[in-house]
XYZ file of C-alpha atoms in Angstrom:
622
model
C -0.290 -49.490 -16.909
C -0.147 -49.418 -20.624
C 2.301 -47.768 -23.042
C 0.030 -44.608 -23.865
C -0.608 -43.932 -19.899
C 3.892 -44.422 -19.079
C 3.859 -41.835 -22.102
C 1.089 -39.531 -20.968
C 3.085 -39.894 -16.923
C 6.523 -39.180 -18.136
C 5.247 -36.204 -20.596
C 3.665 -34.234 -17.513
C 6.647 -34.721 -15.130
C 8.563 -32.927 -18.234
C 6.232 -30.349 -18.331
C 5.960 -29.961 -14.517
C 9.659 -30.148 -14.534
C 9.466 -26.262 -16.202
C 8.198 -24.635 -13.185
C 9.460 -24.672 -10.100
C 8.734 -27.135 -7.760
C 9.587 -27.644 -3.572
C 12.891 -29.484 -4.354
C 15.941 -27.308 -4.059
C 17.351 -28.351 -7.126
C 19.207 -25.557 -8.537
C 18.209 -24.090 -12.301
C 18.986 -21.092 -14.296
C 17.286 -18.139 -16.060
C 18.752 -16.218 -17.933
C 18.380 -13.781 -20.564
C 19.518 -14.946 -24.009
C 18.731 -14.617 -27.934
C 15.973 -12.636 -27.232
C 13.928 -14.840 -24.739
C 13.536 -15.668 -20.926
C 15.490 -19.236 -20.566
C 14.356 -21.567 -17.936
C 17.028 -24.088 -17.939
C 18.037 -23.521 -21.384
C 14.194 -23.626 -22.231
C 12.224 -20.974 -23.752
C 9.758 -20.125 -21.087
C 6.926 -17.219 -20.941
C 6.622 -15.209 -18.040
C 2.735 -14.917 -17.316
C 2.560 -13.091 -13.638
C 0.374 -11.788 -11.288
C 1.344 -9.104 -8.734
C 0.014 -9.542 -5.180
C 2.032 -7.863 -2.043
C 2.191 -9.790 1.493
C 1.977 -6.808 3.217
C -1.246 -6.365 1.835
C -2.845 -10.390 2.723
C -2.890 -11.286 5.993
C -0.267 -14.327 5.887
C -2.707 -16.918 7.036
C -4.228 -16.090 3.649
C -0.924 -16.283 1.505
C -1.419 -19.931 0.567
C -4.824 -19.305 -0.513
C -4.174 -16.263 -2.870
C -1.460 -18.105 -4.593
C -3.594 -21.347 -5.390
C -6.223 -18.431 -6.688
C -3.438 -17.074 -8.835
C -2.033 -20.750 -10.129
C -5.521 -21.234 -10.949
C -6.158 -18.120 -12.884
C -3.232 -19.870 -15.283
C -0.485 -18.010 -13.918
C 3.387 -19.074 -13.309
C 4.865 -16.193 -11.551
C 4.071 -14.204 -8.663
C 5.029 -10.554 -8.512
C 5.346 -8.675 -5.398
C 6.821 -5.275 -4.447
C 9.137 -4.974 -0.807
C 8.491 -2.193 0.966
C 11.602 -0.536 2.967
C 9.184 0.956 5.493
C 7.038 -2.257 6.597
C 10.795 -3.840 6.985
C 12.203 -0.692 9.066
C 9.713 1.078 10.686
C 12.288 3.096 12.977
C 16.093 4.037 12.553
C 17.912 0.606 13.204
C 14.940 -1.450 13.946
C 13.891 -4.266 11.581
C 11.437 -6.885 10.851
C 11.550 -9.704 8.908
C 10.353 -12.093 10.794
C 6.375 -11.964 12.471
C 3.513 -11.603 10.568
C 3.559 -10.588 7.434
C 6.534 -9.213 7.209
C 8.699 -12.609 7.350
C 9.395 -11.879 2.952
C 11.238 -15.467 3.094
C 8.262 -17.580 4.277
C 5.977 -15.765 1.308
C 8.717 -16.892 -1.285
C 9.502 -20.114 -0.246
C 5.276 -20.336 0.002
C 5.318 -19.356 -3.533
C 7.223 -21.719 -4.848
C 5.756 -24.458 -2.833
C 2.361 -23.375 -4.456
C 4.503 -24.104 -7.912
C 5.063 -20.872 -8.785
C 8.029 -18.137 -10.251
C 8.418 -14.811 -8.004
C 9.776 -11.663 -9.504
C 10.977 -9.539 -6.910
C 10.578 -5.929 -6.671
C 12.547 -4.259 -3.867
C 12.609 -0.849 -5.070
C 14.048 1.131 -2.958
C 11.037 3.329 -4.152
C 7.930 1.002 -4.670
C 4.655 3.381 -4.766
C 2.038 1.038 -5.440
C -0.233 3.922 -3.724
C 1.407 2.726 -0.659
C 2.461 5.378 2.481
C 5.692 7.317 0.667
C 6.077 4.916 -1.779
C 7.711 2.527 0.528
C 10.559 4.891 2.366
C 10.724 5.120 5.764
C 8.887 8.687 7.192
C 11.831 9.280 9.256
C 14.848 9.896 6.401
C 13.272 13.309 5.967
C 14.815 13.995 9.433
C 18.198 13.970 8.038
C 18.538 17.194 6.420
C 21.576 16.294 4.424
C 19.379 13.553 2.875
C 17.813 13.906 -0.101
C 15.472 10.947 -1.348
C 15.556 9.786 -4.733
C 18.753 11.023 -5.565
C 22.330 10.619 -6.364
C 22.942 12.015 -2.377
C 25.142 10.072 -0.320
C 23.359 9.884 2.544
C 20.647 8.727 0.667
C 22.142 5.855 -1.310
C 24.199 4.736 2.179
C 20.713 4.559 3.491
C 19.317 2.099 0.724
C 22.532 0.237 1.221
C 21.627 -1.050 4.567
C 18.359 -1.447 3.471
C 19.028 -3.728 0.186
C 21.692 -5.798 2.362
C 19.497 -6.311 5.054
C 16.784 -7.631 2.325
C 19.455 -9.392 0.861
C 20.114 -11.286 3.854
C 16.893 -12.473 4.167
C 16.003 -13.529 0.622
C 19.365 -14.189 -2.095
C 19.327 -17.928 -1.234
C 16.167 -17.742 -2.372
C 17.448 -17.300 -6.076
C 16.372 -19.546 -8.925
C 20.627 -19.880 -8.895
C 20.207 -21.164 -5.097
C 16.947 -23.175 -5.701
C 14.150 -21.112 -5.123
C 11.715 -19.255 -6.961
C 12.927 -15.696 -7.707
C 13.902 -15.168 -11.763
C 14.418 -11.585 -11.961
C 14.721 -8.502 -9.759
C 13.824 -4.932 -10.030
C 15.993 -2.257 -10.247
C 14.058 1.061 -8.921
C 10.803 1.407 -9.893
C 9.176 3.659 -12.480
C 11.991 6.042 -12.373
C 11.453 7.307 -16.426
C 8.716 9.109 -14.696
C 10.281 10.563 -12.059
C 13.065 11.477 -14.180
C 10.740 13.606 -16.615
C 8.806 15.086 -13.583
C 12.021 16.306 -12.274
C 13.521 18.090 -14.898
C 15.704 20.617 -12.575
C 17.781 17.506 -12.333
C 20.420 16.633 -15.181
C 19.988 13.189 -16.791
C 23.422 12.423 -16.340
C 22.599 13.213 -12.945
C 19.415 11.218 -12.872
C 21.400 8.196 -14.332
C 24.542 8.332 -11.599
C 21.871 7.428 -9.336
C 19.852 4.823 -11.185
C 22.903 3.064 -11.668
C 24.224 2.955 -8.238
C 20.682 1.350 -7.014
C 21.787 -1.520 -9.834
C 25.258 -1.582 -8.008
C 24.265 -2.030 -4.530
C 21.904 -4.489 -5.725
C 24.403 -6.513 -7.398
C 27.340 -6.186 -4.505
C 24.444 -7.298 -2.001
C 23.722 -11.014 -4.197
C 20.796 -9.928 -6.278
C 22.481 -11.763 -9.302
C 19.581 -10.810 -12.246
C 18.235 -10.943 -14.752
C 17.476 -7.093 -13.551
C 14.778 -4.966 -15.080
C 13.196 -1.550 -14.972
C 9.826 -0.427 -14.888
C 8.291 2.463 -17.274
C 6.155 3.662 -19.266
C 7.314 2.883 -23.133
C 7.722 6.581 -24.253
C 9.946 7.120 -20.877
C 12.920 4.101 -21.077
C 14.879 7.259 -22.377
C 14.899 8.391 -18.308
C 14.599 5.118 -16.388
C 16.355 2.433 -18.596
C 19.908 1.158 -17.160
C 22.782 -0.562 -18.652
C 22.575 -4.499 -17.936
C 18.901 -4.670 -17.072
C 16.040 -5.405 -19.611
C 13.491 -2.518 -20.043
C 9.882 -3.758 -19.577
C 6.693 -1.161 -20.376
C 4.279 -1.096 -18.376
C 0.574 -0.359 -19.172
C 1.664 -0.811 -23.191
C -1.410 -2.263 -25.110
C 0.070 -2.202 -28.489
C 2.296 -4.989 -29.165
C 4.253 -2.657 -31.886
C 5.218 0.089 -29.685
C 6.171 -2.404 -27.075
C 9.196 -3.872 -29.394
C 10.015 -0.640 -30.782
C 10.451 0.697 -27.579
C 12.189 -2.448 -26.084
C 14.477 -2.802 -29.187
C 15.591 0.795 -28.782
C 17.173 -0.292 -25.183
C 17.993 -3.461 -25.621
C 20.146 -4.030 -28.601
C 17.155 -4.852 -30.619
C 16.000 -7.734 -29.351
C 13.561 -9.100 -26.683
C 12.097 -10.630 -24.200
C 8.953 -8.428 -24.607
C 7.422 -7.867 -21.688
C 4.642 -5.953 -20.190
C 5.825 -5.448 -16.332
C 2.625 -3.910 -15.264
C -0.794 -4.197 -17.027
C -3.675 -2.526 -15.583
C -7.188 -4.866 -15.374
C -8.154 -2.137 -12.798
C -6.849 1.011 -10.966
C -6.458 2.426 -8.162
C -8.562 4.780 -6.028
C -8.797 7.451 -3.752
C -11.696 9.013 -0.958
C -13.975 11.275 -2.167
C -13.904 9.994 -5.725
C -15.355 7.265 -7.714
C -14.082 3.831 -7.818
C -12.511 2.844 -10.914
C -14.074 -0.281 -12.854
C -11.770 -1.690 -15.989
C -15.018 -3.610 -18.059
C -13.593 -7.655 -18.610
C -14.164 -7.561 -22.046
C -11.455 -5.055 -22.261
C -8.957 -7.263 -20.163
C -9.700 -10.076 -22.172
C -9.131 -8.555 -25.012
C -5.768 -7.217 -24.282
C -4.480 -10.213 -22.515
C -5.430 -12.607 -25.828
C -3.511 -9.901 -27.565
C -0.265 -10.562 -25.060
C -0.849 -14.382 -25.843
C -1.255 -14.042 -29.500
C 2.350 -12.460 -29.539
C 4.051 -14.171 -27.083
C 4.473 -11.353 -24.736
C 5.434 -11.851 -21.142
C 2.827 -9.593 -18.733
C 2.115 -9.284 -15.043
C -1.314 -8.089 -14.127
C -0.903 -5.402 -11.770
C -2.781 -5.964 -9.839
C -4.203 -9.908 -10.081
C -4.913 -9.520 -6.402
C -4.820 -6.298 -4.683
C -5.923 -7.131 -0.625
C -5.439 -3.991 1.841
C -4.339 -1.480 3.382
C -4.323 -2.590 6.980
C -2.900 0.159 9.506
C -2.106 2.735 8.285
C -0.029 2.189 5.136
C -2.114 4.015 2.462
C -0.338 6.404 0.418
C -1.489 9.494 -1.467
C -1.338 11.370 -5.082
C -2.413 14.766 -5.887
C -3.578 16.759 -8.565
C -4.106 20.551 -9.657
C -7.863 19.953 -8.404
C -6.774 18.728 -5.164
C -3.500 19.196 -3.107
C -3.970 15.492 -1.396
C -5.475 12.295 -3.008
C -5.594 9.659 -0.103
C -5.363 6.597 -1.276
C -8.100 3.633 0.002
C -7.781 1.913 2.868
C -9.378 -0.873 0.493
C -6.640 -1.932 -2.209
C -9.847 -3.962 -3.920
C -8.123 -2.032 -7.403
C -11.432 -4.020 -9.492
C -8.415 -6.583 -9.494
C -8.851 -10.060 -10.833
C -9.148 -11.583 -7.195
C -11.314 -9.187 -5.138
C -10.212 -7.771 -1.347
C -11.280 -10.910 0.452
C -9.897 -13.442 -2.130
C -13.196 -14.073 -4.175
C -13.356 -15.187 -7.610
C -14.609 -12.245 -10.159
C -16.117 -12.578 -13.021
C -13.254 -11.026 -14.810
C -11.125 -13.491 -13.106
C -13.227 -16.314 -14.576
C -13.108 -14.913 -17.941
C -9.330 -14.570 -17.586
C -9.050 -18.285 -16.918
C -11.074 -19.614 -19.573
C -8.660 -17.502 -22.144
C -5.256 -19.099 -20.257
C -6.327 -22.231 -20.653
C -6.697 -22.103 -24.436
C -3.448 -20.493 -24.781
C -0.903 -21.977 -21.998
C 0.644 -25.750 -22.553
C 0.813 -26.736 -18.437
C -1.857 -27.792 -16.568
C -3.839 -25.291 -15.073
C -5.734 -26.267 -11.556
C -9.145 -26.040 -10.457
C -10.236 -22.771 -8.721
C -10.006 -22.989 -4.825
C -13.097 -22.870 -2.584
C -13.680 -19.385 -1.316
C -13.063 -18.793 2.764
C -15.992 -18.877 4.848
C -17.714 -15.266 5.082
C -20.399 -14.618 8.222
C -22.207 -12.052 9.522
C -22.354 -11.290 12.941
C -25.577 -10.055 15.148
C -25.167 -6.358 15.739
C -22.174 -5.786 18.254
C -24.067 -3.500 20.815
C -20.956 -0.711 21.850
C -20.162 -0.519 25.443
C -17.932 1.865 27.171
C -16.494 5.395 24.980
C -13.609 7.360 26.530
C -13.254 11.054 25.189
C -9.959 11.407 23.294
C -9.610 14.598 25.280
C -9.417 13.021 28.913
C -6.137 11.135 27.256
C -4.355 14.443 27.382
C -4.071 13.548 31.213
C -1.421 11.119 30.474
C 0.534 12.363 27.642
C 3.429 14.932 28.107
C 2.828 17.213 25.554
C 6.169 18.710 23.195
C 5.673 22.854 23.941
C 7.313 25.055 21.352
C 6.745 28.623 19.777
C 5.134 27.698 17.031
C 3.645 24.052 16.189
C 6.099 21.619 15.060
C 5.568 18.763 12.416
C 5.258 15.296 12.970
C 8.444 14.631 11.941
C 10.055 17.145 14.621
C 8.223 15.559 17.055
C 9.503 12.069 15.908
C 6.360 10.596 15.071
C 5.574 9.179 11.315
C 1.676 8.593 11.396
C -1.832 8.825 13.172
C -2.662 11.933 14.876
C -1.437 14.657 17.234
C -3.508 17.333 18.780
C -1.952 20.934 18.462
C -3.842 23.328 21.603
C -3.087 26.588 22.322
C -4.571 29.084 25.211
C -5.165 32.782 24.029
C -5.091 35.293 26.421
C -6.934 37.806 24.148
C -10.649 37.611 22.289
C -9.449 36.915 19.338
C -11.773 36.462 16.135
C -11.644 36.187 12.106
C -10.249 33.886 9.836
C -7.940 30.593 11.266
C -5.810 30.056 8.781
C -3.254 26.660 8.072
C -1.629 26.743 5.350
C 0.852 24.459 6.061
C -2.150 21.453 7.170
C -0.669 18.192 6.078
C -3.725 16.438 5.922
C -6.729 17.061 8.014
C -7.960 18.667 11.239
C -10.868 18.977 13.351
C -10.919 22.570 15.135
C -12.327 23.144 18.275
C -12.250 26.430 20.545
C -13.352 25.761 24.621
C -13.481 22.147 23.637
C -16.530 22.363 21.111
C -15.797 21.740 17.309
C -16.447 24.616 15.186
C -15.342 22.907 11.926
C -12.888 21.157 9.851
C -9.570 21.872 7.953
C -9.242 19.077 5.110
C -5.875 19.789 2.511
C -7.989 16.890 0.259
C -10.353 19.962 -0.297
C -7.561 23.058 -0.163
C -9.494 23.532 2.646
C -7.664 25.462 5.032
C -9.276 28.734 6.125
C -12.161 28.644 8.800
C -13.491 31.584 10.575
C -13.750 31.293 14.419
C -14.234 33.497 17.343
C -12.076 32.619 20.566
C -13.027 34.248 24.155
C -10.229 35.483 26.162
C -8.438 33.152 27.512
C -9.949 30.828 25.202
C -7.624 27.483 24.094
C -7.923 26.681 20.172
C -7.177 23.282 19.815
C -6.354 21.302 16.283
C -6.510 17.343 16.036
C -4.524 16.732 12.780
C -4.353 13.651 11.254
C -1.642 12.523 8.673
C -3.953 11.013 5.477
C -0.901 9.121 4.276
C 2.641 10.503 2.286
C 2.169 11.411 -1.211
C 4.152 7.840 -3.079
C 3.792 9.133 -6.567
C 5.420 11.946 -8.627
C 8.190 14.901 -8.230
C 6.271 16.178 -4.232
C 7.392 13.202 -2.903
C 10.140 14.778 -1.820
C 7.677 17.427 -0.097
C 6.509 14.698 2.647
C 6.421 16.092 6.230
C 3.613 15.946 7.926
C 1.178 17.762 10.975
C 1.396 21.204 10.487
C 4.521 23.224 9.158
C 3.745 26.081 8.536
C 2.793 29.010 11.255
C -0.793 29.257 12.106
C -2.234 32.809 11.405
C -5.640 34.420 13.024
C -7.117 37.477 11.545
C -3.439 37.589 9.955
C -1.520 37.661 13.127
C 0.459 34.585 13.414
C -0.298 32.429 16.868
C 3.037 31.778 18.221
C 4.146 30.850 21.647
C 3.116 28.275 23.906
C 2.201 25.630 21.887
C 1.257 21.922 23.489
C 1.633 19.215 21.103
C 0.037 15.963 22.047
C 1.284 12.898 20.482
C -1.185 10.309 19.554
C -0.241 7.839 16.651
C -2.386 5.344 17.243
C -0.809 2.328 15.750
C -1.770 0.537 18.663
C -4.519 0.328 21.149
C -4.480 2.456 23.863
C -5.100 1.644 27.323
C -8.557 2.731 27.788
C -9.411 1.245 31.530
C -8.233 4.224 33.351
C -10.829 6.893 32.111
C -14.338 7.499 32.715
C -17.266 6.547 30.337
C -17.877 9.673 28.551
C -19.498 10.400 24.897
C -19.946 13.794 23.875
C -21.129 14.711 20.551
C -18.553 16.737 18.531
C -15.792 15.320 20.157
C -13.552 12.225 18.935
C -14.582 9.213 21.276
C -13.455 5.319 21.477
C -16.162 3.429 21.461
C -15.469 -0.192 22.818
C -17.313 -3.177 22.376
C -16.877 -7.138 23.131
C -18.706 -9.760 20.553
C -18.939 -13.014 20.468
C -18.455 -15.214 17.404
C -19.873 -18.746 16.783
C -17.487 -19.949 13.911
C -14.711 -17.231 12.497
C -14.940 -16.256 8.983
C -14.355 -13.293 6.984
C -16.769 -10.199 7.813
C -17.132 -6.286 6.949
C -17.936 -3.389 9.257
C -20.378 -1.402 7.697
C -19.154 1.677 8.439
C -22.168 3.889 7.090
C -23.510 6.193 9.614
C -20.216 6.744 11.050
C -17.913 10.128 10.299
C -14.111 9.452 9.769
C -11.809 7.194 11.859
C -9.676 3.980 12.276
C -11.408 0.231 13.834
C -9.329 -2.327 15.753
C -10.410 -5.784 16.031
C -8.518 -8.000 18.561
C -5.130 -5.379 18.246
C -5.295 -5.544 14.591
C -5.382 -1.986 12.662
C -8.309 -2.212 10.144
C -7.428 1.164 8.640
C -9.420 4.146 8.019
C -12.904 4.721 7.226
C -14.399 8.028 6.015
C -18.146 8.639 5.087
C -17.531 10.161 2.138
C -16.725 7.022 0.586
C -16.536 5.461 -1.668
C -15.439 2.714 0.749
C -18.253 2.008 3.365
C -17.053 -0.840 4.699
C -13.397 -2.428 6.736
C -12.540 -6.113 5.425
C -12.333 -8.035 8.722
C -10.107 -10.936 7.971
C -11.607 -14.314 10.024
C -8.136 -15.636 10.638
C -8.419 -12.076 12.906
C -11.134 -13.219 14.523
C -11.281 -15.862 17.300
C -14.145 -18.704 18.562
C -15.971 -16.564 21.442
C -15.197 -13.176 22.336
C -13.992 -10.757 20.473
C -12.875 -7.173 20.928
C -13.371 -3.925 18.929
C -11.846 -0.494 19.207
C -13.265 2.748 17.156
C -11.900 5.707 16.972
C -14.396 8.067 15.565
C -12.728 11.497 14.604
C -15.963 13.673 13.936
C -18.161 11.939 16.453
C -21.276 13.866 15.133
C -23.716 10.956 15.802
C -23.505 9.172 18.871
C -23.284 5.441 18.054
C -25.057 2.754 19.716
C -23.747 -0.679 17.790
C -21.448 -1.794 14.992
C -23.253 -3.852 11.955
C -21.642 -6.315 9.501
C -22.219 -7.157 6.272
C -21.330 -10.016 4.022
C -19.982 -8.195 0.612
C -17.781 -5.036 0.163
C -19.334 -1.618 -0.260
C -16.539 -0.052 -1.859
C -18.270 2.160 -4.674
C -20.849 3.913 -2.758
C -19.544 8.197 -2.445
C -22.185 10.057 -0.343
C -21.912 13.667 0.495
C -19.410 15.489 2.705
């Protein structure tokens, strides 16, 4: 080995020795003089935000060799408290993807930073911004706020996350250089203006508290827009502004905050968006990302692409917005966002485009791009036995009450629940809901005569009911609102009385319970498929070789697909998403199984196609 080649070895294992690596050698970082310090080293923070919830965990490995390749160092990723705690007391860490540790630790085997964003609020268009559905239940609680209840709540939670992941500090070893503290809260605090700042900033800076009694040790940071670090910047934890293209404004706004002086960073920039049924999907052109990132470069500012790879929904985790068109905006079951590294982990051309601009700018080594997963299509899956969602009724004890309670009252957080009442009386006019929360399929004598959709401020229908008629509602829950100052106005079902003709409906009220985050047993009913009313269809398939696949969906109405016991998510035909990303790790050599629950049932289906790309900006009519 000559001279030149011991030079050129010993160089790289300096350079290498600047990210982290599998060894748990301990290191610091540390904010100082203005810069990130890795070791004492001057190190730029170029990150890319992808959330395990959202990639099956099979897949995690592959997504972070996409995002080393893209010429990344750090991954970002946002906890959710409600994927961790799905009921009071119960907690997983552990299967799936829910075990946070094995995701870190896989992160920094792949060579990478993490930056770790536990909230306790996340959004990230993600079901009530990452609380759990059943805090509303405590009336003394208020979310978001400087309420006790409240902050003892996000105690346990942040200690419990603690447990699982503050060895995992850059201090201890690992990977993780900074944490979060809230999320986005200048926002909230100018949306919520009945509430003092001083008020506001009690409670921002007991979030930084419990984080730091639980082991978080820092660098923190916050999360805002640049003209809102007035609202949601905290003592002792560096302001970062997210979605800030000019470099100026960004150190102004920084330097206001932060005793004039750096890091810069941008904590969120957008190469796509997010999007929501019913509207178009949002494209971000690459020459516009390029543009802005070689302006980061240029001036040495630290950015995380939110998001570099955006995966899915699965289940039913979706969140919502709203506007003043529209009192609901469900989110996607897709989470595509025209990110960097598409839904099923494909290289885009803005990706590419990306990469060939890192590598003229960063000094390490960046590595090749990883083969794509395999991707087949499967011969169409011919449906076998359907079970009428009404015959379930059978087995379930409904809740009876005077008036129809919400989902929370009945102590369910998500999926459906079918609200039936018997009238004595003819009745006729106008059904009115005002209290839907989110959608509903009407029916009178068991035939559907229409549809209640809050998306739409839809929620008037006429409807004539014969005496002793029974008016039944199937309401489905779209997803919590995770954005803005009516998060705090989350409960779902229906909560407000029903009225007909303007006489309110009260008494006797059956409330069925039907949150589908599981299969049901179907094997005890009879084969039955009635048009108008919402059916399982079941089907077995057989598959040669697994590999990634997507249900084409068009021709269908509005529903949620299971393959094997895994939730797909929803589907709606009034796109833009037409099709369900099957992950192949899902899938298994031979037979197969596949569940759908079709809502609207308008067509009676007779197979299930796949296709080999994404339809995911293809709206069609109502």
């Amino acid at each position: 080995m000559s001279y030149s080649t011991l030079t050129r070895c010993f160089l790289a294992l300096l350079l290498l020795g600047s990210l982290p690596t599998q060894a748990q050698k301990k290191h610091t970082f540390e904010i100082k003089n203005g810069q990130f310090l890795y070791d004492d080293k001057p190190t730029q923070i170029h990150s890319g935000e992808m959330h395990y919830a959202r990639v099956p965990q099979p897949y995690w490995r592959h997504r972070l060799k996409m995002l080393k390749a893209l010429g990344l160092n750090t991954v970002a990723t946002y906890v959710f408290w409600n994927y961790h705690n799905p009921a009071p007391g119960v907690w997983d860490f552990k299967t799936g993807n829910h075990n946070v540790a094995q995701f870190v630790k896989t992160a920094q085997e792949e060579g990478l930073f993490v930056i770790l964003r536990p909230g306790p609020y996340a959004c990230a268009e993600w079901e009530f911004g990452g609380y759990p559905w059943w805090l509303q239940k405590n009336e003394n609680l208020v979310i978001r706020a400087n309420n006790q209840p409240f902050l003892d709540s996000c105690r346990v939670y942040i200690n419990k996350l603690a447990g699982q992941v503050k060895g995992l500090q850059v201090s201890k070893g690992g990977p993780i250089i900074m944490t979060q503290v809230e999320n986005e809260f200048g926002s909230y605090v100018d949306q919520r203006k009945d509430i003092s700042l001083a008020e506001h900033r009690q409670y921002n800076a007991a979030i930084k508290q419990q984080l730091t009694e639980a082991g978080f040790e820092g660098p923190f940071f916050t999360s805002d827009a640049a003209g809102l670090f007035e609202g949601g910047a905290t003592p002792g934890a560096l302001p970062t502004a997210n979605g800030e293209g000019n470099v100026e404004a960004l150190k102004t706004a920084v330097n206001q905050y932060h005793g004039g002086k750096g890091p810069y960073m941008v904590a969120e920039y957008y190469p796509g968006w997010l999007d929501h049924w019913g509207e178009p999907f949002v494209r971000v052109p690459t020459e516009q990302v390029t543009k802005q990132v070689e302006t980061y470069l240029k001036n040495g500012i630290n950015f995380n692409f939110y998001m570099v790879h955006g995966g899915t929904n699965f289940g039913l985790t979706s969140g919502a917005n709203y506007s003043k068109e529209h009192d609901i905006q469900p989110d996607l079951t897709s989470y595509d966002y025209d990110a960097l590294i598409s839904e099923p982990g494909w290289a885009t051309p803005k990706y590419t485009a990306v990469r060939e601009l890192m590598q003229r700018y960063v000094k390490y080594r960046v590595p090749a791009v990883p083969a794509p997963l395999p991707v087949v299509t499967i011969p169409d899956i011919i449906l076998g036995k359907t079970v009428d969602l009404f015959d379930l009724k059978t087995d379930i004890q409904p809740v009876v009450s005077t008036r129809p309670l919400s989902f929370e009252t009945l102590n369910q957080g998500h999926g459906y629940v079918l609200y039936s009442k018997r009238l004595a009386q003819p009745m006729q006019g106008q059904l009115a809901v005002p209290g839907l929360r989110d959608y509903a399929t009407v029916y009178v004598n068991g035939q559907r005569v229409g549809e209640l959709n809050r998306q739409d401020n839809r929620y008037t229908l006429p409807v004539q009911i014969p005496a002793n008629g029974t008016l039944e509602l199937l309401v489905e829950n779209l997803g919590r609102i995770n954005y803005g100052a009516e998060i705090v106005h989350n409960t779902k079902g229906i909560i407000e009385p029903v009225t007909l003709d303007g006489t309110a409906l009260t008494g006797d009220w059956q409330m069925y319970k039907l949150p589908l985050g599981k299969v049901p047993d179907l094997t005890r009913y009879l084969d039955k498929n009635k048009a108008g009313h919402p059916t399982f269809y079941t089907a077995s398939f057989e598959v040669k070789q697994p590999g990634d696949t997507f249900l084409d969906m068009r021709g269908w109405g509005k529903g949620i697909v299971f393959v094997n016991g895994h939730n797909l998510g929803r589907y709606w035909k009034i796109g833009p998403q037409q099709t369900l990303y099957v992950p192949g790790c899902w899938l298994t050599k031979g037979k197969n199984e596949v569940v759908v629950f079709e809502q609207q049932n308008d067509t009676i289906q007779q197979s299930l196609k796949t296709v080999d790309k994404p339809i995911l900006d293809e709206l069609s009519q109502k």
